[in-house]
XYZ file of C-alpha atoms in Angstrom:
317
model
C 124.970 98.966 105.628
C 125.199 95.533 105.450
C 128.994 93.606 104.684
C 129.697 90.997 102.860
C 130.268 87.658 105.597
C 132.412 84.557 105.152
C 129.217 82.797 104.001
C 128.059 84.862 101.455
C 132.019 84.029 99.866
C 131.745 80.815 100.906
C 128.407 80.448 98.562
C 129.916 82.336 95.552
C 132.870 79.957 95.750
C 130.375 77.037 95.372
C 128.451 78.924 92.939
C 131.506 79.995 90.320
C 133.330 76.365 90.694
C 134.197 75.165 87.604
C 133.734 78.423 85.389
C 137.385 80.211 87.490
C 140.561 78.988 87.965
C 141.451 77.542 91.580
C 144.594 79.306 91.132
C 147.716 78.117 93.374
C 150.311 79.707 95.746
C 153.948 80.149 93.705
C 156.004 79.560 96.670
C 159.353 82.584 96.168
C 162.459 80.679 97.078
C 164.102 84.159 96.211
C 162.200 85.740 98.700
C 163.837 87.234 101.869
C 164.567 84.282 104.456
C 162.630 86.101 107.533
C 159.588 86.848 104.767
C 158.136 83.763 103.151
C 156.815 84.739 100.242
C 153.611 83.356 98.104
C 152.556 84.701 94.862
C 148.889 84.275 93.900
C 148.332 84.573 90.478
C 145.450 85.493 89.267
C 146.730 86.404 86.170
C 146.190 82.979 85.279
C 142.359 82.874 84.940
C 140.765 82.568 82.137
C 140.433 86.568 80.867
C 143.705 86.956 82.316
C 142.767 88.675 85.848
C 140.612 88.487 88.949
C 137.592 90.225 87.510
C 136.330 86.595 86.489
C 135.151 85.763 89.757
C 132.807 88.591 90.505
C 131.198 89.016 87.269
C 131.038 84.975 87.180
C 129.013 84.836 90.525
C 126.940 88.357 90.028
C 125.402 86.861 86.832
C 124.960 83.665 88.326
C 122.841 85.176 90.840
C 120.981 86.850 88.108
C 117.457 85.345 87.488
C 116.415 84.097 83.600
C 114.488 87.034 82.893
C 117.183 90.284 83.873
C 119.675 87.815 81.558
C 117.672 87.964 78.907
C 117.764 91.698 79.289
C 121.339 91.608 78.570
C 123.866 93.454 80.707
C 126.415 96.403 80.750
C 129.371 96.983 82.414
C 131.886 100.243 82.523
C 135.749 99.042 82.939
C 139.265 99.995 82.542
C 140.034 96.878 81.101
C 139.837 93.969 83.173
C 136.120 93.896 84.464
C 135.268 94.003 81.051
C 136.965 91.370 79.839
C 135.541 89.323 82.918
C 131.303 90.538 81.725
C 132.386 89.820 78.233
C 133.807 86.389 79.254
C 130.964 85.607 81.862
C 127.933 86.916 79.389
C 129.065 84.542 76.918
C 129.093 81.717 78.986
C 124.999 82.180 80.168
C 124.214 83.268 76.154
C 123.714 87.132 77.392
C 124.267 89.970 75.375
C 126.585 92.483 76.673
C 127.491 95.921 76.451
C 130.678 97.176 77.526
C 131.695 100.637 78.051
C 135.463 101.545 78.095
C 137.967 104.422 78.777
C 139.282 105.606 74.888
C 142.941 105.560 76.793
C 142.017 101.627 77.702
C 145.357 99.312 76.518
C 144.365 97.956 72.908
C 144.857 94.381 74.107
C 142.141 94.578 76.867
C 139.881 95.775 74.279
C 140.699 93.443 71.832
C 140.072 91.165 74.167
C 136.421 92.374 75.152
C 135.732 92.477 71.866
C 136.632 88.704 71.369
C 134.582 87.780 73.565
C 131.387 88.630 71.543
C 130.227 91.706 73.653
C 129.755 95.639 72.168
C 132.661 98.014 72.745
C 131.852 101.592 73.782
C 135.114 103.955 73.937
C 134.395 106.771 75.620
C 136.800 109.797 77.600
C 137.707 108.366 80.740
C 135.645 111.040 82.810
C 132.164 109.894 80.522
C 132.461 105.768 81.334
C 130.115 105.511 84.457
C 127.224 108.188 82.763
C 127.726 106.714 79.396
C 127.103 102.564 81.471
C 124.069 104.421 82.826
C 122.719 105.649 79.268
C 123.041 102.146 77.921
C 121.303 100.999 81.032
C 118.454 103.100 80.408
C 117.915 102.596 77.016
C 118.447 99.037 76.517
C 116.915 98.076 79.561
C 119.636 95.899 80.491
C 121.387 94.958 84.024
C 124.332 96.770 85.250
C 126.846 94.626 86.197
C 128.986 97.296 88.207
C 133.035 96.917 88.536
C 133.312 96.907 92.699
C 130.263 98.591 93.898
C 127.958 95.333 94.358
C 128.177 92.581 97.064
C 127.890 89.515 94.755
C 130.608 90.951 93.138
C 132.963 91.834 96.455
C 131.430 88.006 97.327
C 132.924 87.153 94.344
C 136.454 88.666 94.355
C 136.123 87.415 98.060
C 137.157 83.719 97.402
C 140.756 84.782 96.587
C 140.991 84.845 100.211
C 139.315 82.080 100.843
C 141.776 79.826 98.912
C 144.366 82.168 100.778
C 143.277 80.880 103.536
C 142.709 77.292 102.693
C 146.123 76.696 101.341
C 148.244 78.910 103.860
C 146.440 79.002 107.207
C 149.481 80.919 108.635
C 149.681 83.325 106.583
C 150.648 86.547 108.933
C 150.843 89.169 105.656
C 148.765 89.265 102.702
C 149.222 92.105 100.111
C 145.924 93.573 97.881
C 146.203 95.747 95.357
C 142.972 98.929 95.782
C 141.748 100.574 93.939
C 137.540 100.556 93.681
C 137.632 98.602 96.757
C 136.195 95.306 95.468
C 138.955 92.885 95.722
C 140.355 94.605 98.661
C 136.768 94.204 100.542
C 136.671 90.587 99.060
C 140.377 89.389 100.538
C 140.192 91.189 103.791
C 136.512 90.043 104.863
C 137.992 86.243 103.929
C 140.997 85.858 105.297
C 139.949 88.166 108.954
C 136.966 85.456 109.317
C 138.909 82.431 108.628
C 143.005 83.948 109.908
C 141.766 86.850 112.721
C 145.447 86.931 113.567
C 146.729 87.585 109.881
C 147.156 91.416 108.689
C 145.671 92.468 105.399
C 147.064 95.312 104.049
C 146.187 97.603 100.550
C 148.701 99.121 97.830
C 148.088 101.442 95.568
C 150.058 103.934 93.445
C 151.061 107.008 95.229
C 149.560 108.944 91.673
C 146.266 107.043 92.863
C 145.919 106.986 96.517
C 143.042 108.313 97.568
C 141.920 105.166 99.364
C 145.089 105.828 101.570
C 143.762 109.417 102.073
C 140.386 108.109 102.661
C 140.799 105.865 105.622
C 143.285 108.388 106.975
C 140.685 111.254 107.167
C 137.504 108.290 108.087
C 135.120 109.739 105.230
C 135.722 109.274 101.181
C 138.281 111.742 99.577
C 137.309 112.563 96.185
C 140.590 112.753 93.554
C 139.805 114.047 90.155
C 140.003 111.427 87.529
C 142.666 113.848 85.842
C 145.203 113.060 88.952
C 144.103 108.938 89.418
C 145.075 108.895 85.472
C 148.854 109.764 85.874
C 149.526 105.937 86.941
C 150.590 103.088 85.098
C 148.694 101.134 86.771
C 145.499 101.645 84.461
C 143.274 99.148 86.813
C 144.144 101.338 89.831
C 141.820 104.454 89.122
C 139.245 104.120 90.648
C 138.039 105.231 93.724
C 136.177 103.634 96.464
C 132.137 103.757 96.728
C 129.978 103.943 100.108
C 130.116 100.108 100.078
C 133.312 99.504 99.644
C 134.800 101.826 102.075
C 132.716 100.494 105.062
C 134.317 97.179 103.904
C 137.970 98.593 104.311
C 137.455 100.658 106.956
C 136.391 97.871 108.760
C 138.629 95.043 107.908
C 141.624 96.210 106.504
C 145.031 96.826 108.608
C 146.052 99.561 106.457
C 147.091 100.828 103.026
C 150.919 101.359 101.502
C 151.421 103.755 98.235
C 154.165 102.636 95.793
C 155.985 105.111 93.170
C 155.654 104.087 89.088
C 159.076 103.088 89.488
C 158.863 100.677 91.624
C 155.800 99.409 90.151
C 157.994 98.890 86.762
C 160.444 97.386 88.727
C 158.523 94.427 90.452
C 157.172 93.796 87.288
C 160.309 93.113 86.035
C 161.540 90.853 88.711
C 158.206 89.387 88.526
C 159.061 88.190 85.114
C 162.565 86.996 85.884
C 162.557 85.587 88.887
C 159.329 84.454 89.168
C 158.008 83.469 85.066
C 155.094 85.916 85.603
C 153.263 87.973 83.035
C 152.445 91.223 85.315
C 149.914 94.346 84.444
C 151.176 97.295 86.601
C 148.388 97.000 89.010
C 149.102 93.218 89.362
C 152.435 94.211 90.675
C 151.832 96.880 93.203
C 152.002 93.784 95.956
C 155.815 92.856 95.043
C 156.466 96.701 94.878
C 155.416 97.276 98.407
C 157.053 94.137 99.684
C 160.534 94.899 98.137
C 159.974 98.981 98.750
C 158.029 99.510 102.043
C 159.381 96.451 104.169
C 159.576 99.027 107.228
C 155.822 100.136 107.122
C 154.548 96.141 107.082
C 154.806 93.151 109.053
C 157.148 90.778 108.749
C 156.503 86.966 108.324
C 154.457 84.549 106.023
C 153.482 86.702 103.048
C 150.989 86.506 100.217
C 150.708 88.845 97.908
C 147.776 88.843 95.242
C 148.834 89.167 91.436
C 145.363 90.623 89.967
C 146.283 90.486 86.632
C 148.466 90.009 83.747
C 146.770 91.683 80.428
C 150.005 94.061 79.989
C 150.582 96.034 76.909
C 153.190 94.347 74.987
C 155.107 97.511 74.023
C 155.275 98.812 77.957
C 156.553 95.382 78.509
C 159.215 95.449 76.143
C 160.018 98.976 77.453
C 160.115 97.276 81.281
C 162.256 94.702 80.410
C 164.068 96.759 78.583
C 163.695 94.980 75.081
């Protein structure tokens, strides 16, 4: 199986310039002293998360005739948003399948950007994709399971690497694998000596479990749905798992409660907007200090499309 290299990132970085956000590193000056901290926030693209950048590069590498085609997608939310966003951009139709338990703001969102909501029971989202496929003959633009996409997703760590080239720590939230795959392959190629390491809930870690036991472990959708984190339930495919296994220093599980509370410090201390699974990073560097390494540390924010009630509820509004 072939893995995504440093050039193939380094092409879809050239290839989605201009249509993403180049988004910085928020330096933490509350941070602890022996633990630099950087926040990378890509919360602030365009739809709001990360997604952007692989959807943006895998339909730029389509050819004129599978975009006429239209395309389809199957999402939790944020992927979604990122097809809908991208598909408008080239003029393609798109077709989006969603979870019915999907927060109403990332489907309000899909919807604004012109493409066809289909709410289905979590457990029905990949066959129903796959239906859609079939019958409208259009593309599937998958959520982590591609290398364009993991190419994509890939040039956060490029810019990781760019603007901190001694970093020592950075944090990725997992959950399908394709940011995860993305980071790590980056920043190993361009910082060898730097450590990239996964979160995910402990209600959702079966990538943990995975790497642990060296083959995938399959968790029932029914368990990976307990978390907050609503971007966070998926599981790893074939592709992405050689990926991690490969290039990643290890994974971390957080509780919910310490995913609600580095959202909220995320908000006060550092003026961030946080989805649960954008704050699994600040979770595992306030909660798990013992299991990582200590030094220069960035931590990826994936996204910030949180429902505004369990914000208010976080806050405590």
């Amino acid at each position: 199986m072939e893995l995504v290299t440093i050039d193939d990132i380094r092409a879809a970085a050239d290839r989605i310039r201009g249509a993403i956000v180049r988004t910085p590193l928020l330096a933490s000056p509350w941070a602890d002293e022996d633990r630099p901290l950087w926040l990378k926030p890509e919360s602030l693209q365009p739809i709001g998360a990360f997604k952007l950048r692989g959807a943006q590069n895998a339909l730029a590498r389509l050819d004129e005739a599978s975009r006429r085609r239209g395309v389809v997608a199957y999402s939790s939310g944020n992927h979604a948003q990122a097809v809908a966003y991208a598909a408008r951009s080239f003029g393609v139709p798109a077709h989006i399948v969603m979870p019915d338990v999907t927060p109403q703001i990332k489907i309000d969102n899909t919807r604004a950007y012109g493409a066809e909501v289909v709410l289905v029971p979590i457990a029905e989202r990949e066959a129903a994709a796959y239906e859609l496929v079939e019958k409208l003959g259009a593309v599937l633009v998958p959520p982590f399971d591609h290398p364009d996409v993991i190419a994509g997703q890939g040039t956060i760590g490029l810019e990781i690497a760019e603007d901190l080239p001694d970093v020592e720590l950075v944090l990725v939230p997992v959950s399908g694998g394709g940011l995860s795959s993305g980071v790590a392959s980056a920043v190993k190629a361009l910082c060898p000596s730097a450590a990239v390491v996964g979160v995910e809930p402990e209600l959702a870690g079966d990538a943990r479990e995975s790497l642990r036991a060296g083959e995938l472990v399959d968790w029932p959708i029914e368990l990976r749905a307990r978390t907050i984190a609503d971007g966070l339930r998926s599981q790893l495919s074939e592709l992405t798992f050689a990926h991690l296994r490969t290039r990643l220093d290890g994974i971390v599980t957080v509780s919910e409660d310490e995913i609600r509370s580095a959202m909220g410090v995320l908000a006060t201390r550092s003026r961030l907007v946080t989805e649960p699974s954008g704050a699994v990073g600040l979770a595992a560097y306030l909660h798990r200090a013992g299991d990582l390494p200590r030094g220069r540390t960035v931590i990826v924010v994936s996204g910030g499309n949180v429902d505004r009630a369990l914000l208010a509820d976080v806050l405590g509004a």
